[in-house]
Short mmCIF file of C-alpha atoms in Angstrom, two decimals:
data_model
loop_
_atom_site.label_atom_id
_atom_site.label_comp_id
_atom_site.label_asym_id
_atom_site.label_seq_id
_atom_site.Cartn_x
_atom_site.Cartn_y
_atom_site.Cartn_z
CA MET A 212 0.00 0.00 0.00
CA MET A 213 1.41 3.38 -1.04
CA ARG A 214 1.94 5.91 1.73
CA THR A 215 0.80 9.41 0.80
CA ARG A 216 2.71 11.36 3.45
CA PRO A 217 6.12 12.19 1.94
CA LEU A 218 9.49 11.32 3.38
CA LYS A 219 11.38 14.55 3.88
CA VAL A 220 14.95 14.97 2.69
CA ALA A 221 17.43 17.66 3.71
CA LEU A 222 20.26 18.33 1.28
CA LEU A 223 23.56 19.65 2.66
CA GLY A 224 25.47 21.19 -0.24
CA CYS A 225 24.25 22.17 -3.68
CA GLY A 226 27.36 22.14 -5.84
CA VAL A 227 28.02 19.86 -8.80
CA VAL A 228 26.76 16.74 -7.03
CA GLY A 229 24.10 18.32 -4.83
CA SER A 230 22.41 20.14 -7.70
CA GLU A 231 22.23 16.86 -9.65
CA VAL A 232 20.69 15.11 -6.65
CA ALA A 233 18.02 17.81 -6.44
CA ARG A 234 17.38 17.65 -10.19
CA ILE A 235 16.96 13.87 -10.23
CA MET A 236 14.69 13.96 -7.19
CA THR A 237 12.45 16.36 -9.12
CA THR A 238 12.53 14.87 -12.61
CA HIS A 239 12.24 11.25 -11.41
CA ALA A 240 9.81 11.97 -8.58
CA ASP A 241 7.11 9.55 -9.78
CA ASP A 242 9.57 6.69 -10.31
CA LEU A 243 11.18 7.27 -6.92
CA THR A 244 7.76 7.25 -5.29
CA ALA A 245 6.91 3.92 -6.92
CA ARG A 246 10.23 2.36 -5.99
CA ILE A 247 10.20 3.55 -2.38
CA GLY A 248 6.50 3.20 -1.60
CA ALA A 249 6.06 6.83 -0.60
CA PRO A 250 6.79 10.25 -2.07
CA VAL A 251 10.10 11.93 -1.27
CA GLU A 252 10.12 15.66 -0.72
CA LEU A 253 13.11 18.00 -0.77
CA ALA A 254 12.46 19.85 2.50
CA GLY A 255 15.51 22.10 2.63
CA VAL A 256 18.86 22.83 1.02
CA ALA A 257 21.77 24.17 3.07
CA VAL A 258 24.30 26.26 1.12
CA ARG A 259 27.05 28.79 1.77
CA ARG A 260 25.95 31.28 -0.93
CA PRO A 261 22.18 31.76 -0.75
CA ASP A 262 22.02 34.41 -3.48
CA ARG A 263 23.16 32.10 -6.26
CA VAL A 264 20.38 31.08 -8.65
CA ARG A 265 19.68 27.34 -8.40
CA GLU A 266 17.50 26.13 -11.23
CA GLY A 267 14.65 23.88 -10.14
CA ILE A 268 15.03 24.64 -6.42
CA ALA A 269 12.45 26.90 -4.78
CA PRO A 270 14.19 29.87 -3.10
CA GLU A 271 12.27 29.28 0.13
CA LEU A 272 14.00 25.91 0.53
CA VAL A 273 17.47 27.43 0.58
CA THR A 274 19.14 28.22 3.91
CA THR A 275 22.59 28.97 5.25
CA ASP A 276 21.75 27.45 8.64
CA ALA A 277 22.59 23.80 8.09
CA THR A 278 22.45 23.02 11.81
CA ALA A 279 18.88 24.29 12.13
CA LEU A 280 17.89 22.27 9.07
CA VAL A 281 19.15 18.94 10.44
CA LYS A 282 17.63 19.71 13.87
CA ARG A 283 14.10 20.22 12.54
CA GLY A 284 12.86 16.83 13.74
CA ASP A 285 10.63 16.20 10.72
CA ILE A 286 13.57 15.33 8.44
CA ASP A 287 13.72 11.64 7.54
CA VAL A 288 16.99 11.58 5.58
CA VAL A 289 19.93 13.98 5.42
CA VAL A 290 22.02 13.87 2.24
CA GLU A 291 25.51 15.25 2.91
CA VAL A 292 27.55 16.28 -0.14
CA ILE A 293 29.54 19.23 1.25
CA GLY A 294 32.72 17.21 1.86
CA GLY A 295 35.56 17.84 4.30
CA ILE A 296 35.70 17.01 7.99
CA GLU A 297 33.91 19.93 9.62
CA PRO A 298 31.13 20.99 9.70
CA ALA A 299 30.13 17.72 7.97
CA ARG A 300 30.98 15.54 10.99
CA SER A 301 28.99 17.67 13.44
CA LEU A 302 26.04 17.96 11.06
CA ILE A 303 25.86 14.20 10.49
CA THR A 304 26.05 13.51 14.22
CA THR A 305 23.33 16.09 14.88
CA ALA A 306 21.15 14.53 12.19
CA PHE A 307 21.33 11.13 13.90
CA GLU A 308 20.55 12.69 17.27
CA HIS A 309 17.44 14.36 15.85
CA GLY A 310 16.02 11.28 14.18
CA ALA A 311 17.34 11.34 10.60
CA SER A 312 19.28 8.73 8.69
CA VAL A 313 22.21 9.91 6.57
CA VAL A 314 23.45 9.39 3.01
CA SER A 315 26.96 10.75 2.49
CA ALA A 316 29.51 11.03 -0.31
CA ASN A 317 32.24 12.18 2.08
CA LYS A 318 35.21 9.84 1.62
CA ALA A 319 37.64 11.91 3.71
CA LEU A 320 35.33 11.97 6.73
CA LEU A 321 34.41 8.30 6.49
CA ALA A 322 38.05 7.25 6.15
CA GLN A 323 38.97 9.27 9.23
CA ASP A 324 35.92 8.89 11.49
CA GLY A 325 33.75 6.18 9.96
CA ALA A 326 33.79 4.03 13.10
CA ALA A 327 32.61 6.88 15.33
CA LEU A 328 29.85 7.86 12.91
CA HIS A 329 28.64 4.26 12.65
CA ALA A 330 28.54 4.10 16.43
CA VAL A 331 26.33 7.19 16.67
CA ALA A 332 24.07 5.87 13.90
CA GLU A 333 23.68 2.55 15.73
CA GLN A 334 23.05 4.30 19.05
CA HIS A 335 20.10 6.14 17.54
CA GLY A 336 18.88 3.30 15.33
CA LYS A 337 19.57 5.09 12.05
CA ASP A 338 21.22 4.30 8.72
CA LEU A 339 24.56 5.57 7.41
CA TYR A 340 24.99 4.83 3.69
CA TYR A 341 27.89 6.04 1.53
CA GLU A 342 28.01 4.29 -1.85
CA ALA A 343 28.99 7.57 -3.53
CA ALA A 344 32.11 7.94 -1.38
CA VAL A 345 34.07 5.39 -3.45
CA ALA A 346 34.24 5.14 -7.27
CA GLY A 347 31.34 7.44 -8.16
CA ALA A 348 28.49 5.67 -9.94
CA ILE A 349 30.05 2.21 -9.74
CA PRO A 350 28.03 -0.08 -7.42
CA LEU A 351 30.86 -1.23 -5.16
CA ILE A 352 30.24 -0.64 -1.45
CA ARG A 353 26.95 -2.55 -1.41
CA PRO A 354 28.18 -5.55 -3.46
CA VAL A 355 31.27 -5.90 -1.24
CA ARG A 356 29.32 -5.35 1.99
CA GLU A 357 26.20 -7.35 1.12
CA SER A 358 26.51 -9.49 -2.01
CA LEU A 359 29.87 -10.90 -0.90
CA ALA A 360 28.97 -11.04 2.80
CA GLY A 361 29.13 -14.83 2.75
CA ASP A 362 32.49 -14.97 0.99
CA LYS A 363 36.07 -14.32 2.08
CA ILE A 364 37.67 -11.42 0.22
CA ASN A 365 41.43 -11.66 -0.11
CA ARG A 366 42.31 -8.69 -2.29
CA VAL A 367 40.80 -5.49 -3.63
CA MET A 368 42.85 -3.65 -6.24
CA GLY A 369 41.65 -0.79 -8.33
CA ILE A 370 41.80 2.54 -10.08
CA VAL A 371 39.65 4.78 -7.89
CA ASN A 372 40.61 8.26 -9.08
CA GLY A 373 39.59 9.44 -12.54
CA THR A 374 41.94 12.43 -12.67
CA THR A 375 45.09 10.39 -12.15
CA ASN A 376 43.96 7.69 -14.57
CA PHE A 377 43.32 10.31 -17.26
CA ILE A 378 46.81 11.76 -16.76
CA LEU A 379 48.59 8.40 -16.80
CA ASP A 380 46.54 7.18 -19.76
CA LYS A 381 47.48 10.33 -21.69
CA MET A 382 51.18 9.83 -20.87
CA ASP A 383 50.93 6.22 -22.01
CA SER A 384 49.04 6.80 -25.25
CA THR A 385 50.73 10.00 -26.46
CA GLY A 386 54.17 9.99 -24.82
CA ALA A 387 53.34 13.26 -23.06
CA GLY A 388 55.18 14.28 -19.91
CA TYR A 389 53.45 14.53 -16.56
CA GLN A 390 52.98 18.32 -16.60
CA GLU A 391 51.66 18.33 -20.16
CA ALA A 392 49.12 15.63 -19.33
CA LEU A 393 48.10 17.45 -16.13
CA ASP A 394 47.57 20.69 -18.05
CA GLU A 395 45.23 18.91 -20.47
CA ALA A 396 43.33 17.30 -17.58
CA THR A 397 42.90 20.74 -16.00
CA ALA A 398 41.72 22.31 -19.26
CA LEU A 399 39.12 19.56 -19.70
CA GLY A 400 37.86 19.93 -16.13
CA TYR A 401 39.13 16.56 -14.90
CA ALA A 402 41.68 18.14 -12.54
CA GLU A 403 41.05 20.82 -9.93
CA ALA A 404 43.00 24.06 -9.90
CA ASP A 405 44.91 22.50 -7.00
CA PRO A 406 45.23 18.82 -7.98
CA THR A 407 47.19 17.78 -4.88
CA ALA A 408 44.48 15.55 -3.39
CA ASP A 409 44.33 13.56 -6.61
CA VAL A 410 47.91 13.38 -7.89
CA GLU A 411 49.47 12.83 -4.45
CA GLY A 412 47.09 9.97 -3.73
CA PHE A 413 45.14 11.46 -0.81
CA ASP A 414 41.77 10.90 -2.51
CA ALA A 415 42.58 7.31 -3.43
CA ALA A 416 43.97 6.60 0.06
CA ALA A 417 40.69 7.63 1.69
CA LYS A 418 38.81 5.29 -0.63
CA ALA A 419 41.28 2.49 0.08
CA ALA A 420 40.67 2.85 3.82
CA ILE A 421 36.91 2.55 3.32
CA LEU A 422 37.23 -0.45 0.99
CA ALA A 423 39.68 -2.28 3.24
CA GLY A 424 37.45 -1.83 6.27
CA ILE A 425 34.44 -3.27 4.50
CA ALA A 426 36.28 -6.06 2.68
CA PHE A 427 38.16 -7.36 5.72
CA HIS A 428 35.69 -6.54 8.53
CA THR A 429 38.43 -4.54 10.22
CA ARG A 430 38.73 -0.89 11.13
CA VAL A 431 41.15 0.74 8.73
CA ARG A 432 41.74 4.46 9.07
CA LEU A 433 43.28 6.86 6.60
CA ASP A 434 46.46 6.93 8.68
CA ASP A 435 46.82 3.17 8.15
CA VAL A 436 47.08 3.54 4.37
CA TYR A 437 50.51 3.87 2.76
CA ARG A 438 50.35 6.66 0.20
CA GLU A 439 52.66 7.56 -2.66
CA GLY A 440 51.73 10.07 -5.38
CA MET A 441 52.34 9.88 -9.12
CA THR A 442 54.07 13.20 -9.79
CA GLU A 443 57.46 11.51 -10.27
CA VAL A 444 56.25 9.14 -13.00
CA THR A 445 58.08 9.93 -16.24
CA ALA A 446 57.90 9.11 -19.93
CA ALA A 447 60.99 6.95 -19.36
CA ASP A 448 59.03 4.88 -16.83
CA PHE A 449 56.35 4.26 -19.44
CA ALA A 450 59.00 3.27 -21.95
CA SER A 451 60.37 0.73 -19.48
CA ALA A 452 56.86 -0.52 -18.75
CA LYS A 453 56.18 -1.08 -22.43
CA GLU A 454 59.38 -3.09 -22.77
CA MET A 455 57.98 -5.40 -20.08
CA GLY A 456 54.54 -5.59 -21.69
CA CYS A 457 53.07 -3.37 -18.98
CA THR A 458 51.49 0.01 -18.42
CA ILE A 459 51.41 2.23 -15.31
CA LYS A 460 48.38 2.97 -13.12
CA LEU A 461 47.88 4.63 -9.75
CA LEU A 462 46.45 1.74 -7.77
CA ALA A 463 44.67 1.37 -4.47
CA ILE A 464 45.51 -2.09 -3.14
CA CYS A 465 43.98 -3.71 -0.06
CA GLU A 466 45.00 -7.28 0.67
CA ARG A 467 44.92 -9.96 3.30
CA ALA A 468 48.22 -11.57 4.33
CA GLU A 469 48.74 -15.19 3.33
CA ASP A 470 48.40 -16.31 6.96
CA GLY A 471 45.11 -14.40 7.23
CA ALA A 472 46.17 -12.62 10.41
CA SER A 473 46.75 -9.14 9.00
CA VAL A 474 45.87 -6.80 6.16
CA THR A 475 47.57 -3.97 4.31
CA ALA A 476 46.23 -0.96 2.44
CA ARG A 477 48.31 1.15 0.07
CA VAL A 478 48.15 3.61 -2.81
CA HIS A 479 51.00 4.07 -5.28
CA PRO A 480 51.89 3.97 -8.98
CA ALA A 481 52.57 0.48 -10.27
CA MET A 482 53.32 -1.36 -13.47
CA ILE A 483 50.64 -3.88 -14.42
CA PRO A 484 50.70 -6.33 -17.35
CA LEU A 485 48.71 -5.31 -20.41
CA SER A 486 46.87 -8.63 -20.04
CA HIS A 487 45.37 -7.53 -16.70
CA PRO A 488 41.79 -6.14 -16.92
CA LEU A 489 42.80 -2.92 -15.14
CA ALA A 490 45.37 -2.13 -17.85
CA SER A 491 42.59 -1.40 -20.35
CA VAL A 492 40.81 1.18 -18.15
CA ARG A 493 41.17 4.41 -20.10
CA GLY A 494 40.53 8.10 -19.58
CA ALA A 495 38.82 9.24 -16.39
CA TYR A 496 37.14 5.87 -15.75
CA ASN A 497 37.48 3.83 -12.57
CA ALA A 498 37.61 0.07 -12.08
CA VAL A 499 38.03 -2.16 -9.04
CA PHE A 500 39.19 -5.78 -9.15
CA VAL A 501 38.02 -8.01 -6.27
CA GLU A 502 39.44 -11.46 -5.53
CA SER A 503 37.61 -13.79 -3.13
CA ASP A 504 37.61 -17.45 -2.19
CA ALA A 505 34.26 -18.50 -3.62
CA ALA A 506 33.36 -15.89 -6.25
CA GLY A 507 36.87 -15.78 -7.65
CA GLN A 508 37.74 -12.64 -9.63
CA LEU A 509 35.21 -9.83 -10.12
CA MET A 510 35.67 -6.42 -11.74
CA PHE A 511 33.50 -3.34 -11.27
CA TYR A 512 33.88 -0.66 -13.95
CA GLY A 513 32.38 2.71 -14.80
CA PRO A 514 32.59 6.51 -14.43
CA GLY A 515 34.19 7.30 -11.10
CA ALA A 516 33.41 10.98 -10.72
CA GLY A 517 31.22 13.83 -11.97
CA GLY A 518 27.90 15.28 -10.90
CA SER A 519 25.50 12.85 -12.55
CA PRO A 520 27.42 9.60 -11.86
CA THR A 521 27.96 10.49 -8.19
CA ALA A 522 24.35 11.63 -7.84
CA SER A 523 23.26 8.24 -9.21
CA ALA A 524 25.02 6.53 -6.31
CA VAL A 525 23.55 9.01 -3.82
CA LEU A 526 20.01 8.39 -5.11
CA GLY A 527 20.52 4.63 -4.91
CA ASP A 528 21.38 5.00 -1.24
CA LEU A 529 18.48 7.39 -0.73
CA VAL A 530 16.00 4.83 -2.08
CA ALA A 531 17.45 2.10 0.17
CA VAL A 532 17.41 4.29 3.28
CA CYS A 533 13.86 5.49 2.60
CA ARG A 534 12.68 1.90 2.19
CA ASN A 535 14.27 1.05 5.53
CA ARG A 536 12.58 4.05 7.07
CA LEU A 537 9.16 2.90 5.90
CA SER A 538 9.65 -0.63 7.18
CA GLY A 539 11.12 0.50 10.50
CA THR A 540 14.43 -1.26 9.94
CA THR A 541 18.04 -0.30 9.25
CA GLY A 542 20.55 -1.70 6.81
CA PRO A 543 24.01 -3.11 7.57
CA GLY A 544 26.14 -1.06 9.91
CA GLU A 545 29.85 -1.31 10.59
CA SER A 546 31.30 -4.81 10.53
CA ALA A 547 34.66 -4.83 12.32
CA TYR A 548 34.42 -8.14 14.15
CA ALA A 549 37.60 -9.57 12.55
CA ALA A 550 39.79 -6.81 14.07
CA LEU A 551 42.78 -7.90 11.99
CA THR A 552 46.15 -6.21 12.42
CA VAL A 553 46.87 -3.53 9.84
CA SER A 554 50.49 -4.15 8.86
CA PRO A 555 52.95 -1.43 7.79
CA MET A 556 54.20 -1.03 4.24
CA GLY A 557 57.47 -2.72 5.11
CA ASP A 558 55.63 -6.05 5.33
CA VAL A 559 54.15 -5.81 1.83
CA VAL A 560 55.57 -8.37 -0.59
CA THR A 561 55.57 -7.67 -4.33
CA ARG A 562 57.85 -7.39 -7.37
CA TYR A 563 59.95 -4.31 -8.14
CA HIS A 564 61.33 -2.57 -11.21
CA ILE A 565 64.50 -0.58 -10.34
CA SER A 566 66.33 1.65 -12.80
CA LEU A 567 69.91 2.57 -11.86
CA ASP A 568 72.40 5.00 -13.40
CA VAL A 569 75.79 3.27 -13.15
CA ALA A 570 79.36 3.49 -14.38
CA ASP A 571 79.86 1.59 -17.63
CA LYS A 572 82.74 -0.64 -16.66
CA PRO A 573 83.41 -4.31 -15.85
CA GLY A 574 82.21 -5.65 -12.51
CA VAL A 575 79.30 -3.24 -11.96
CA LEU A 576 76.63 -5.86 -12.53
CA ALA A 577 78.37 -8.25 -10.14
CA GLN A 578 78.50 -5.58 -7.43
CA VAL A 579 74.82 -4.76 -7.85
CA ALA A 580 73.81 -8.43 -7.86
CA THR A 581 75.78 -9.00 -4.67
CA VAL A 582 73.90 -6.21 -2.88
CA PHE A 583 70.55 -7.71 -3.89
CA ALA A 584 71.66 -11.15 -2.69
CA GLU A 585 72.92 -9.80 0.66
CA HIS A 586 69.46 -8.35 1.36
CA GLY A 587 67.60 -11.48 0.32
CA VAL A 588 66.08 -9.98 -2.82
CA SER A 589 66.08 -12.37 -5.78
CA ILE A 590 66.62 -10.93 -9.26
CA ASP A 591 64.31 -12.00 -12.08
CA THR A 592 65.78 -10.08 -15.04
CA VAL A 593 68.54 -7.54 -15.71
CA ARG A 594 68.95 -5.22 -18.67
CA GLN A 595 72.02 -3.00 -19.19
CA SER A 596 72.74 -0.40 -21.84
CA GLY A 597 75.19 2.47 -22.06
CA LYS A 598 78.10 4.27 -23.67
CA ASP A 599 80.81 6.86 -22.97
CA GLY A 600 81.40 5.56 -19.46
CA GLU A 601 77.78 5.83 -18.28
CA ALA A 602 75.12 3.14 -18.33
CA SER A 603 71.57 2.35 -17.33
CA LEU A 604 70.89 -0.84 -15.41
CA VAL A 605 67.31 -2.07 -15.08
CA VAL A 606 66.62 -4.79 -12.51
CA VAL A 607 63.30 -6.59 -12.11
CA THR A 608 63.02 -8.61 -8.92
CA HIS A 609 61.06 -11.63 -7.86
CA ARG A 610 58.67 -11.00 -4.97
CA ALA A 611 60.30 -9.32 -1.99
CA SER A 612 59.20 -7.31 1.03
CA ASP A 613 59.21 -3.54 0.88
CA ALA A 614 61.56 -3.49 3.87
CA ALA A 615 64.07 -5.74 2.09
CA LEU A 616 63.89 -3.64 -1.06
CA THR A 617 64.38 -0.42 0.92
CA GLY A 618 67.51 -1.84 2.52
CA THR A 619 68.78 -2.95 -0.87
CA VAL A 620 68.35 0.50 -2.39
CA GLU A 621 70.07 2.19 0.55
CA ALA A 622 73.05 -0.13 0.07
CA LEU A 623 73.11 0.44 -3.69
CA ARG A 624 73.34 4.19 -3.18
CA LYS A 625 76.59 3.65 -1.26
CA LEU A 626 78.33 1.92 -4.17
CA ASP A 627 80.86 4.11 -5.98
CA THR A 628 79.75 2.64 -9.28
CA VAL A 629 76.08 3.61 -8.79
CA ARG A 630 75.55 7.22 -9.87
CA GLY A 631 71.92 7.31 -8.82
CA VAL A 632 68.58 5.53 -8.57
CA ALA A 633 66.53 6.79 -11.50
CA SER A 634 63.26 5.16 -10.49
CA ILE A 635 61.69 2.45 -8.36
CA MET A 636 58.28 1.07 -9.24
CA ARG A 637 56.27 -1.83 -7.97
CA VAL A 638 54.96 -4.47 -10.37
CA GLU A 639 51.45 -5.67 -9.54
CA GLY A 640 48.73 -7.83 -11.03
CA GLU A 641 50.75 -10.96 -11.72
#
């Protein structure tokens, strides 16, 4: 039986994503009503600049007092798309305290304080949904949290930032340098005026923390995620990758240790074989590769950012939360029962591609090989080229720990015959 009294929604933020949420709520109102079982009504929109014209939103709905809006008591669901830590954290907490469930797209806040927010939501019997916080429109949080709830996930590896993938794809396909590719991304609107959060991996690290927590039923905070940006990736790195049949992507990798007792979460550039599904992800698209015991290998692919794609994920959560509201139930909350240890980067085991500038004379290769052996790092392949007394030495290792590789590189730098370490890159996906 259809309920005629509408469910009231408060929207915090009306930028690129928020305006799309409001538009879809209006244009798809009849469909949303049929899917939910009751009408949904936009009851208020909190903004910082009230004088800006917002097409399709009645001026009387607009307010600068977000706190008063979430305290109203008649609000059923608060949609938070303002981002950042404060005032978002306080507003979400206040919403729970005054009887509203929350849909959020705030990856930074959830990565830092997700456990505390889940606790407040549970205390007040309310929902906290955040599909839009990771990978835009791609259905990912709910499949990992619900569809794979009966499975054991061992690894989640993906491209979760469209800006960085566009830049690296452009460098790969055209031979452009980093700055040239970044300039094009900025001109096309893929990169912000200050791209630091994207290119230095902060955005991807927040998403990795959220994914790891859900996949491994363990609390993983942003501070637990190793982060390395992509600003040092060069055209020469891509040339080396192509020689190995690889390309380079900025990856978020969350994995369970072989003994099952610990997990790691990291973000960094890596070479991946062209045969791997993630290698073919082009432009500003995102994709996440999940490996589990029973389901095997799964890949989720689609647009990872933008107003409409992100709003799609927000509206999906809104429908789910509203359905829960009508039935008097709540969806899944935090699952952290496993409480696995989050290991440091030094424990991570993978392959490495190391490019060295060395003296072009007899015995150099033997010296370098000895250093690798002394630190327990096995060499897979070596390639040397050079002239006029200088040479380039490229070493690809078998799997080794990050700590062992770090010690190896420190020792290599002390050799008189090693002029410098041109680049170090991990090799993943094999």
